[in-house]
Amino acid sequence: MEQINDIQVVPCTSSNYLKPFRVHYSQNGTKKSWDFMRTHDSVSVLIFNTTSHCFVLVKQFRPAVYMCEWERTQPKAPESAEQAAEEKEWAAAAAPETPRGETAATVGGGETPQPPGSVGMTYELCAGLVDKADLSLEEIARQEVLEECGYDVPVAKLRRITSYRSGVGVTGAKQTMFYAEVSDENCVGEGGGEPQEGELIEVVKVPLHEAMTFAYDESIPKTMGVIFSFIWFHNNMSPKYKISTNV
Amino acid sequence: MEQINDIQVVPCTSSNYLKPFRVHYSQNGTKKSWDFMRTHDSVSVLIFNTTSHCFVLVKQFRPAVYMCEWERTQPKAPESAEQAAEEKEWAAAAAPETPRGETAATVGGGETPQPPGSVGMTYELCAGLVDKADLSLEEIARQEVLEECGYDVPVAKLRRITSYRSGVGVTGAKQTMFYAEVSDENCVGEGGGEPQEGELIEVVKVPLHEAMTFAYDESIPKTMGVIFSFIWFHNNMSPKYKISTNV
């Protein structure tokens, strides 16, 4: 059980991770502007273990997901005034003059109950950023499978499923999804990510016969990539693995 | 054909749309921090027109998607120095002291070819933010179908497909996907969004028999929601509509 405590929200005036830019442009002669963020493209990998007939996912605490749920637990003003009150509340929580560590800046404590850490524990495909210019997408995917899940899978065994755009309003980055079949023999380590980079990743197995129930269970926080890839597997691999589950 | 010109990138020190926050917290006793952004939850709707046997999507210019492709066209330094050079180039493009309108701040012009506007034209499900506290998810979905696509569909006809987390690293918001069957008789307007809010949305029909080819055509910029929902339809509605396409 994940224990999350001492939540403090502060404004983020300069971040190594979130770098907002504004683009001014002309679309068919009309001047426009848009705020966006730079981000790297990414790869994700649906891993299927043919020895245990399980999908291999990663599970980690996602502060952004947790904060969404935390916000839902905060007291709400009546409908009409809600948005203004909400803004005020966050502005107060994130006031620049509030020094870290003071009781006044601590949110989620006091009288308002705080959601359990489990609401931020998210199931995802093994994935990583395309931030190494000298590696192909397949090579980056291979590295992530090894680092996060502990399987050593040859690049040639990675099958490209498709690519698409994520966060089209804000980042618009390209995500490419792969499929990798592994066996217990390919398992060369524990996985778990790079602790020195702050990664705390748990490797989770989802048995094939439970996959569709898992995919559509809305009480389990997960990404669309998990749901989509499970269904892709069902449609494309089911003759090979004789799945009889309903979708 | 979308004409995109006069691209200028400037830093975004204050945005009504992107509001970075930093959360400090303690996870199982270890102090951590994470930069994230607040955003609203959202709804999306797979619309199927039973008269024409077409899916109804929206298509719009997405500056964030375009800028990703624009960046790819920029000259690259040799491998090892690439990231540093890239940062420098963007820092220069976004230098605060560069006033808007000066030639020096114009990027994408000059000797470097600029990608066509079409690379930023993205196919998406009809969707909208959950930013009205007094409306249910279904009511918000209904409004979006009307505003963006021109179909008046009763709330009772909206079928919930599932929900999931988006942008788990940055926003973590919850997205809920619905399915709506409409007919030509439900079409009461042109759709196209709210021009006064800057929306310039084109309503696009994808014939059912072309849907799977469309979904997996990586040359068409689209969201994962389009791909996933087309496959969901194939698996769940095919008995009703006798689809014989391969997935």
Short mmCIF file of N, CA, C and O in Angstrom, two decimals, chain A residues 43-159:
data_model
loop_
_atom_site.label_atom_id
_atom_site.label_comp_id
_atom_site.label_asym_id
_atom_site.label_seq_id
_atom_site.Cartn_x
_atom_site.Cartn_y
_atom_site.Cartn_z
N VAL A 43 7.89 5.92 -27.01
CA VAL A 43 7.55 4.57 -27.46
C VAL A 43 6.87 3.84 -26.30
O VAL A 43 7.11 4.16 -25.14
N SER A 44 6.00 2.91 -26.64
CA SER A 44 5.42 2.05 -25.61
C SER A 44 5.43 0.62 -26.15
O SER A 44 5.45 0.43 -27.38
N VAL A 45 5.43 -0.34 -25.25
CA VAL A 45 5.57 -1.73 -25.67
C VAL A 45 4.57 -2.62 -24.93
O VAL A 45 4.57 -2.68 -23.69
N LEU A 46 3.70 -3.29 -25.70
CA LEU A 46 2.87 -4.33 -25.11
C LEU A 46 3.72 -5.59 -25.04
O LEU A 46 4.16 -6.11 -26.07
N ILE A 47 3.96 -6.06 -23.81
CA ILE A 47 4.81 -7.24 -23.61
C ILE A 47 3.92 -8.43 -23.24
O ILE A 47 3.10 -8.34 -22.32
N PHE A 48 4.09 -9.52 -23.99
CA PHE A 48 3.34 -10.75 -23.67
C PHE A 48 4.32 -11.87 -23.37
O PHE A 48 5.20 -12.18 -24.18
N ASN A 49 4.18 -12.44 -22.20
CA ASN A 49 5.05 -13.55 -21.78
C ASN A 49 4.40 -14.86 -22.20
O ASN A 49 3.35 -15.25 -21.69
N THR A 50 5.06 -15.55 -23.16
CA THR A 50 4.47 -16.76 -23.73
C THR A 50 4.63 -17.97 -22.79
O THR A 50 3.99 -19.00 -23.01
N THR A 51 5.50 -17.85 -21.79
CA THR A 51 5.64 -18.94 -20.82
C THR A 51 4.45 -18.95 -19.86
O THR A 51 3.82 -19.98 -19.63
N SER A 52 4.15 -17.76 -19.32
CA SER A 52 3.08 -17.70 -18.31
C SER A 52 1.75 -17.20 -18.87
O SER A 52 0.77 -17.11 -18.16
N HIS A 53 1.74 -16.90 -20.18
CA HIS A 53 0.54 -16.34 -20.82
C HIS A 53 -0.01 -15.14 -20.04
O HIS A 53 -1.19 -15.07 -19.71
N CYS A 54 0.92 -14.22 -19.75
CA CYS A 54 0.56 -12.99 -19.05
C CYS A 54 1.04 -11.77 -19.82
O CYS A 54 2.08 -11.85 -20.50
N PHE A 55 0.32 -10.69 -19.70
CA PHE A 55 0.84 -9.41 -20.16
C PHE A 55 1.71 -8.84 -19.04
O PHE A 55 1.41 -9.02 -17.86
N VAL A 56 2.77 -8.16 -19.44
CA VAL A 56 3.67 -7.55 -18.45
C VAL A 56 3.49 -6.03 -18.52
O VAL A 56 3.79 -5.40 -19.53
N LEU A 57 2.97 -5.47 -17.44
CA LEU A 57 2.74 -4.02 -17.37
C LEU A 57 3.64 -3.41 -16.31
O LEU A 57 4.26 -4.12 -15.52
N VAL A 58 3.69 -2.09 -16.30
CA VAL A 58 4.37 -1.40 -15.21
C VAL A 58 3.33 -0.62 -14.41
O VAL A 58 2.30 -0.20 -14.94
N LYS A 59 3.61 -0.48 -13.12
CA LYS A 59 2.69 0.21 -12.22
C LYS A 59 3.52 1.19 -11.41
O LYS A 59 4.58 0.83 -10.89
N GLN A 60 3.09 2.42 -11.36
CA GLN A 60 3.86 3.40 -10.59
C GLN A 60 2.95 4.50 -10.07
O GLN A 60 1.86 4.71 -10.59
N PHE A 61 3.45 5.16 -9.03
CA PHE A 61 2.70 6.29 -8.48
C PHE A 61 2.85 7.49 -9.39
O PHE A 61 3.96 7.91 -9.69
N ARG A 62 1.74 8.03 -9.85
CA ARG A 62 1.76 9.18 -10.74
C ARG A 62 1.20 10.38 -9.99
O ARG A 62 -0.03 10.49 -9.80
N PRO A 63 2.09 11.30 -9.59
CA PRO A 63 1.62 12.46 -8.82
C PRO A 63 0.51 13.24 -9.53
O PRO A 63 -0.42 13.73 -8.89
N ALA A 64 0.61 13.37 -10.87
CA ALA A 64 -0.40 14.14 -11.60
C ALA A 64 -1.78 13.49 -11.49
O ALA A 64 -2.79 14.16 -11.34
N VAL A 65 -1.81 12.15 -11.56
CA VAL A 65 -3.08 11.43 -11.42
C VAL A 65 -3.61 11.60 -9.99
O VAL A 65 -4.78 11.88 -9.77
N TYR A 66 -2.70 11.44 -9.03
CA TYR A 66 -3.09 11.58 -7.63
C TYR A 66 -3.68 12.96 -7.36
O TYR A 66 -4.71 13.09 -6.68
N MET A 67 -3.02 14.00 -7.90
CA MET A 67 -3.49 15.36 -7.64
C MET A 67 -4.88 15.63 -8.23
O MET A 67 -5.66 16.40 -7.68
N CYS A 68 -5.18 14.98 -9.35
CA CYS A 68 -6.55 15.09 -9.90
C CYS A 68 -7.56 14.56 -8.89
O CYS A 68 -8.61 15.17 -8.67
N GLU A 69 -7.24 13.42 -8.31
CA GLU A 69 -8.17 12.82 -7.36
C GLU A 69 -8.19 13.59 -6.05
O GLU A 69 -9.23 13.73 -5.41
N TRP A 70 -7.03 14.11 -5.67
CA TRP A 70 -6.96 14.93 -4.46
C TRP A 70 -7.89 16.14 -4.60
O TRP A 70 -8.63 16.48 -3.68
N GLU A 71 -7.83 16.74 -5.78
CA GLU A 71 -8.63 17.95 -6.01
C GLU A 71 -10.12 17.65 -5.85
O GLU A 71 -10.88 18.48 -5.36
N ARG A 72 -10.52 16.44 -6.30
CA ARG A 72 -11.94 16.06 -6.19
C ARG A 72 -12.40 15.99 -4.74
O ARG A 72 -13.59 16.11 -4.47
N THR A 73 -11.48 15.74 -3.83
CA THR A 73 -11.88 15.59 -2.43
C THR A 73 -11.99 16.93 -1.71
O THR A 73 -12.45 16.99 -0.58
N GLN A 74 -11.53 18.00 -2.37
CA GLN A 74 -11.55 19.30 -1.72
C GLN A 74 -12.98 19.84 -1.68
O GLN A 74 -13.78 19.58 -2.58
N PRO A 75 -13.29 20.61 -0.64
CA PRO A 75 -14.65 21.15 -0.51
C PRO A 75 -14.98 22.04 -1.71
O PRO A 75 -14.12 22.77 -2.20
N LYS A 76 -16.22 21.92 -2.17
CA LYS A 76 -16.66 22.70 -3.32
C LYS A 76 -17.62 23.80 -2.89
O LYS A 76 -18.47 23.59 -2.05
N ALA A 77 -17.49 24.96 -3.51
CA ALA A 77 -18.45 26.04 -3.30
C ALA A 77 -19.71 25.72 -4.12
O ALA A 77 -19.68 24.85 -4.99
N PRO A 78 -20.83 26.41 -3.85
CA PRO A 78 -22.03 26.17 -4.65
C PRO A 78 -21.75 26.42 -6.14
O PRO A 78 -20.87 27.20 -6.49
N GLU A 79 -22.55 25.76 -6.96
CA GLU A 79 -22.33 25.73 -8.41
C GLU A 79 -21.80 27.00 -9.06
O GLU A 79 -20.73 27.03 -9.63
N SER A 80 -22.58 28.09 -8.93
CA SER A 80 -22.24 29.28 -9.70
C SER A 80 -20.88 29.85 -9.31
O SER A 80 -20.14 30.36 -10.15
N ALA A 81 -20.55 29.75 -8.03
CA ALA A 81 -19.31 30.36 -7.56
C ALA A 81 -18.16 29.37 -7.55
O ALA A 81 -17.05 29.69 -7.16
N GLU A 82 -18.47 28.16 -8.03
CA GLU A 82 -17.48 27.10 -7.85
C GLU A 82 -16.13 27.39 -8.48
O GLU A 82 -15.09 27.27 -7.84
N GLN A 83 -16.17 27.80 -9.73
CA GLN A 83 -14.89 27.96 -10.41
C GLN A 83 -14.02 29.03 -9.75
O GLN A 83 -12.83 28.81 -9.53
N ALA A 84 -14.65 30.15 -9.42
CA ALA A 84 -13.91 31.23 -8.79
C ALA A 84 -13.31 30.76 -7.47
O ALA A 84 -12.14 31.01 -7.18
N ALA A 85 -14.11 30.04 -6.70
CA ALA A 85 -13.65 29.57 -5.40
C ALA A 85 -12.51 28.58 -5.56
O ALA A 85 -11.52 28.60 -4.83
N GLU A 86 -12.65 27.74 -6.57
CA GLU A 86 -11.65 26.72 -6.83
C GLU A 86 -10.32 27.38 -7.19
O GLU A 86 -9.27 27.02 -6.68
N GLU A 87 -10.39 28.39 -8.05
CA GLU A 87 -9.18 29.11 -8.45
C GLU A 87 -8.51 29.73 -7.23
O GLU A 87 -7.31 29.67 -7.06
N LYS A 88 -9.36 30.32 -6.38
CA LYS A 88 -8.87 31.01 -5.20
C LYS A 88 -8.14 30.03 -4.28
O LYS A 88 -7.05 30.30 -3.78
N GLU A 89 -8.78 28.89 -4.11
CA GLU A 89 -8.24 27.86 -3.23
C GLU A 89 -6.86 27.41 -3.72
O GLU A 89 -5.92 27.29 -2.96
N TRP A 90 -6.74 27.18 -5.05
CA TRP A 90 -5.47 26.74 -5.59
C TRP A 90 -4.44 27.85 -5.53
O TRP A 90 -3.29 27.63 -5.27
N ALA A 91 -4.91 29.08 -5.78
CA ALA A 91 -3.99 30.21 -5.71
C ALA A 91 -3.40 30.30 -4.31
O ALA A 91 -2.21 30.53 -4.12
N ALA A 92 -4.26 30.06 -3.31
CA ALA A 92 -3.80 30.11 -1.93
C ALA A 92 -2.81 28.99 -1.65
O ALA A 92 -1.75 29.19 -1.07
N ALA A 93 -3.16 27.80 -2.14
CA ALA A 93 -2.29 26.65 -1.91
C ALA A 93 -0.94 26.86 -2.57
O ALA A 93 0.08 26.38 -2.09
N ALA A 94 -0.95 27.59 -3.68
CA ALA A 94 0.27 27.74 -4.46
C ALA A 94 0.87 29.13 -4.33
O ALA A 94 1.68 29.55 -5.13
N ALA A 95 0.47 29.86 -3.31
CA ALA A 95 0.97 31.23 -3.16
C ALA A 95 2.49 31.26 -3.04
O ALA A 95 3.06 30.53 -2.23
N PRO A 96 3.14 32.10 -3.87
CA PRO A 96 4.61 32.11 -3.88
C PRO A 96 5.21 32.47 -2.53
O PRO A 96 6.27 32.01 -2.17
N GLU A 97 4.49 33.29 -1.78
CA GLU A 97 5.08 33.75 -0.52
C GLU A 97 4.99 32.71 0.60
O GLU A 97 5.51 32.89 1.67
N THR A 98 4.25 31.63 0.33
CA THR A 98 4.12 30.61 1.38
C THR A 98 5.35 29.71 1.37
O THR A 98 5.57 28.96 0.44
N PRO A 99 6.17 29.78 2.39
CA PRO A 99 7.38 28.97 2.39
C PRO A 99 7.05 27.49 2.57
O PRO A 99 6.12 27.14 3.28
N ARG A 100 7.84 26.67 1.91
CA ARG A 100 7.64 25.23 2.02
C ARG A 100 7.86 24.81 3.47
O ARG A 100 8.78 25.27 4.13
N GLY A 101 7.02 23.95 3.94
CA GLY A 101 7.21 23.43 5.28
C GLY A 101 6.28 24.06 6.30
O GLY A 101 6.06 23.50 7.35
N GLU A 102 5.72 25.23 5.97
CA GLU A 102 4.80 25.83 6.93
C GLU A 102 3.46 25.13 6.89
O GLU A 102 3.01 24.68 5.84
N THR A 103 2.83 25.09 8.03
CA THR A 103 1.55 24.38 8.11
C THR A 103 0.53 24.98 7.16
O THR A 103 -0.24 24.27 6.54
N ALA A 104 0.60 26.28 6.98
CA ALA A 104 -0.38 26.96 6.14
C ALA A 104 -0.34 26.49 4.69
O ALA A 104 -1.34 26.51 4.00
N ALA A 105 0.82 26.03 4.25
CA ALA A 105 0.95 25.62 2.85
C ALA A 105 0.60 24.15 2.65
O ALA A 105 0.51 23.68 1.54
N THR A 106 0.43 23.44 3.73
CA THR A 106 0.13 22.02 3.62
C THR A 106 -1.32 21.84 3.19
O THR A 106 -2.23 22.37 3.82
N VAL A 107 -1.51 21.12 2.12
CA VAL A 107 -2.86 20.90 1.63
C VAL A 107 -3.21 19.43 1.77
O VAL A 107 -2.34 18.58 1.86
N GLY A 108 -4.48 19.18 1.81
CA GLY A 108 -4.89 17.79 1.90
C GLY A 108 -4.88 17.29 3.35
O GLY A 108 -5.33 16.21 3.65
N GLY A 109 -4.37 18.08 4.24
CA GLY A 109 -4.38 17.69 5.64
C GLY A 109 -5.57 18.31 6.33
O GLY A 109 -6.54 18.68 5.71
N GLY A 110 -5.46 18.51 7.64
CA GLY A 110 -6.51 19.19 8.39
C GLY A 110 -7.81 18.45 8.33
O GLY A 110 -7.85 17.23 8.47
N GLU A 111 -8.89 19.19 8.09
CA GLU A 111 -10.22 18.58 8.17
C GLU A 111 -10.59 17.78 6.93
O GLU A 111 -11.43 16.91 6.97
N THR A 112 -9.98 18.14 5.78
CA THR A 112 -10.36 17.46 4.56
C THR A 112 -9.66 16.12 4.44
O THR A 112 -8.44 16.05 4.53
N PRO A 113 -10.42 15.04 4.25
CA PRO A 113 -9.76 13.74 4.11
C PRO A 113 -8.94 13.68 2.82
O PRO A 113 -9.30 14.29 1.82
N GLN A 114 -7.86 12.97 2.90
CA GLN A 114 -6.95 12.88 1.77
C GLN A 114 -7.13 11.52 1.12
O GLN A 114 -7.21 10.52 1.82
N PRO A 115 -7.19 11.44 -0.22
CA PRO A 115 -7.40 10.12 -0.84
C PRO A 115 -6.19 9.21 -0.62
O PRO A 115 -5.07 9.71 -0.47
N PRO A 116 -6.40 7.91 -0.60
CA PRO A 116 -5.28 6.98 -0.41
C PRO A 116 -4.33 7.03 -1.62
O PRO A 116 -4.75 7.35 -2.74
N GLY A 117 -3.07 6.70 -1.38
CA GLY A 117 -2.08 6.73 -2.45
C GLY A 117 -2.44 5.84 -3.62
O GLY A 117 -2.02 6.09 -4.76
N SER A 118 -3.26 4.84 -3.37
CA SER A 118 -3.61 3.89 -4.44
C SER A 118 -4.32 4.56 -5.61
O SER A 118 -4.26 4.06 -6.73
N VAL A 119 -4.99 5.69 -5.38
CA VAL A 119 -5.71 6.33 -6.50
C VAL A 119 -4.73 6.91 -7.52
O VAL A 119 -5.12 7.23 -8.64
N GLY A 120 -3.46 7.04 -7.13
CA GLY A 120 -2.46 7.55 -8.07
C GLY A 120 -1.59 6.47 -8.66
O GLY A 120 -0.70 6.74 -9.47
N MET A 121 -1.83 5.21 -8.25
CA MET A 121 -1.03 4.09 -8.77
C MET A 121 -1.61 3.67 -10.11
O MET A 121 -2.70 3.11 -10.19
N THR A 122 -0.86 3.91 -11.17
CA THR A 122 -1.39 3.76 -12.52
C THR A 122 -0.74 2.59 -13.25
O THR A 122 0.48 2.43 -13.21
N TYR A 123 -1.56 1.79 -13.91
CA TYR A 123 -1.07 0.69 -14.74
C TYR A 123 -0.82 1.22 -16.16
O TYR A 123 -1.71 1.87 -16.74
N GLU A 124 0.35 0.92 -16.68
CA GLU A 124 0.73 1.46 -17.99
C GLU A 124 1.51 0.42 -18.78
O GLU A 124 2.06 -0.52 -18.20
N LEU A 125 1.60 0.64 -20.08
CA LEU A 125 2.53 -0.15 -20.87
C LEU A 125 3.95 0.30 -20.52
O LEU A 125 4.17 1.46 -20.18
N CYS A 126 4.88 -0.59 -20.63
CA CYS A 126 6.30 -0.24 -20.56
C CYS A 126 6.53 0.84 -21.62
O CYS A 126 6.10 0.68 -22.77
N ALA A 127 7.18 1.94 -21.25
CA ALA A 127 7.29 3.06 -22.19
C ALA A 127 8.49 3.92 -21.87
O ALA A 127 9.07 3.84 -20.77
N GLY A 128 8.87 4.74 -22.83
CA GLY A 128 9.99 5.64 -22.60
C GLY A 128 10.04 6.75 -23.62
O GLY A 128 9.41 6.67 -24.68
N LEU A 129 10.80 7.78 -23.29
CA LEU A 129 10.94 8.92 -24.19
C LEU A 129 11.98 8.64 -25.27
O LEU A 129 12.96 7.94 -25.04
N VAL A 130 11.74 9.22 -26.43
CA VAL A 130 12.71 9.14 -27.53
C VAL A 130 13.67 10.31 -27.36
O VAL A 130 13.50 11.38 -27.94
N ASP A 131 14.66 10.11 -26.48
CA ASP A 131 15.56 11.22 -26.17
C ASP A 131 17.02 10.88 -26.48
O ASP A 131 17.93 11.57 -26.02
N LYS A 132 17.22 9.83 -27.22
CA LYS A 132 18.59 9.47 -27.62
C LYS A 132 18.64 9.45 -29.15
O LYS A 132 18.13 8.52 -29.79
N ALA A 133 19.28 10.48 -29.71
CA ALA A 133 19.22 10.69 -31.15
C ALA A 133 19.89 9.58 -31.95
O ALA A 133 19.56 9.37 -33.12
N ASP A 134 20.82 8.85 -31.33
CA ASP A 134 21.55 7.84 -32.10
C ASP A 134 20.89 6.46 -32.05
O ASP A 134 21.42 5.51 -32.61
N LEU A 135 19.76 6.35 -31.38
CA LEU A 135 19.08 5.06 -31.30
C LEU A 135 17.78 5.08 -32.11
O LEU A 135 17.09 6.09 -32.16
N SER A 136 17.48 3.95 -32.72
CA SER A 136 16.20 3.83 -33.43
C SER A 136 15.07 3.67 -32.41
O SER A 136 15.31 3.38 -31.23
N LEU A 137 13.83 3.83 -32.86
CA LEU A 137 12.69 3.64 -31.96
C LEU A 137 12.71 2.23 -31.36
O LEU A 137 12.45 2.04 -30.17
N GLU A 138 13.07 1.26 -32.21
CA GLU A 138 13.10 -0.13 -31.74
C GLU A 138 14.17 -0.32 -30.66
O GLU A 138 13.96 -1.05 -29.68
N GLU A 139 15.31 0.33 -30.85
CA GLU A 139 16.38 0.20 -29.86
C GLU A 139 16.00 0.85 -28.53
O GLU A 139 16.31 0.33 -27.45
N ILE A 140 15.31 1.97 -28.62
CA ILE A 140 14.84 2.63 -27.38
C ILE A 140 13.80 1.74 -26.69
O ILE A 140 13.83 1.55 -25.47
N ALA A 141 12.90 1.18 -27.48
CA ALA A 141 11.88 0.29 -26.92
C ALA A 141 12.54 -0.91 -26.24
O ALA A 141 12.16 -1.30 -25.13
N ARG A 142 13.56 -1.46 -26.90
CA ARG A 142 14.28 -2.60 -26.32
C ARG A 142 14.89 -2.24 -24.97
O ARG A 142 14.80 -3.00 -24.00
N GLN A 143 15.53 -1.08 -24.89
CA GLN A 143 16.15 -0.62 -23.65
C GLN A 143 15.12 -0.49 -22.52
O GLN A 143 15.36 -0.84 -21.38
N GLU A 144 13.94 0.06 -22.87
CA GLU A 144 12.90 0.25 -21.85
C GLU A 144 12.38 -1.08 -21.33
O GLU A 144 12.13 -1.23 -20.14
N VAL A 145 12.22 -2.04 -22.23
CA VAL A 145 11.75 -3.37 -21.82
C VAL A 145 12.75 -3.98 -20.83
O VAL A 145 12.37 -4.58 -19.83
N LEU A 146 14.04 -3.78 -21.12
CA LEU A 146 15.08 -4.32 -20.24
C LEU A 146 15.12 -3.58 -18.90
O LEU A 146 15.09 -4.20 -17.83
N GLU A 147 15.14 -2.25 -18.96
CA GLU A 147 15.28 -1.46 -17.73
C GLU A 147 14.04 -1.55 -16.84
O GLU A 147 14.14 -1.67 -15.62
N GLU A 148 12.88 -1.44 -17.47
CA GLU A 148 11.66 -1.38 -16.66
C GLU A 148 11.13 -2.76 -16.28
O GLU A 148 10.55 -2.94 -15.21
N CYS A 149 11.29 -3.74 -17.19
CA CYS A 149 10.64 -5.03 -16.94
C CYS A 149 11.61 -6.21 -16.84
O CYS A 149 11.19 -7.31 -16.51
N GLY A 150 12.88 -5.97 -17.15
CA GLY A 150 13.88 -7.01 -16.95
C GLY A 150 13.98 -8.06 -18.04
O GLY A 150 14.64 -9.08 -17.86
N TYR A 151 13.32 -7.84 -19.19
CA TYR A 151 13.40 -8.81 -20.27
C TYR A 151 14.36 -8.33 -21.36
O TYR A 151 14.29 -7.17 -21.79
N ASP A 152 15.21 -9.23 -21.80
CA ASP A 152 16.15 -8.91 -22.87
C ASP A 152 15.56 -9.46 -24.17
O ASP A 152 15.61 -10.66 -24.43
N VAL A 153 15.00 -8.56 -24.96
CA VAL A 153 14.32 -9.00 -26.18
C VAL A 153 15.05 -8.41 -27.39
O VAL A 153 15.35 -7.21 -27.43
N PRO A 154 15.39 -9.25 -28.38
CA PRO A 154 16.09 -8.74 -29.56
C PRO A 154 15.23 -7.72 -30.32
O PRO A 154 14.01 -7.88 -30.40
N VAL A 155 15.90 -6.72 -30.86
CA VAL A 155 15.20 -5.68 -31.63
C VAL A 155 14.34 -6.29 -32.73
O VAL A 155 13.22 -5.84 -33.00
N ALA A 156 14.84 -7.36 -33.33
CA ALA A 156 14.13 -7.97 -34.46
C ALA A 156 12.79 -8.57 -34.04
O ALA A 156 11.91 -8.80 -34.89
N LYS A 157 12.62 -8.80 -32.74
CA LYS A 157 11.35 -9.38 -32.28
C LYS A 157 10.31 -8.33 -31.90
O LYS A 157 9.20 -8.67 -31.49
N LEU A 158 10.68 -7.07 -32.05
CA LEU A 158 9.72 -6.00 -31.76
C LEU A 158 8.85 -5.75 -33.00
O LEU A 158 9.36 -5.46 -34.08
N ARG A 159 7.56 -5.86 -32.83
CA ARG A 159 6.63 -5.63 -33.95
C ARG A 159 5.94 -4.29 -33.76
O ARG A 159 5.37 -4.03 -32.70
#
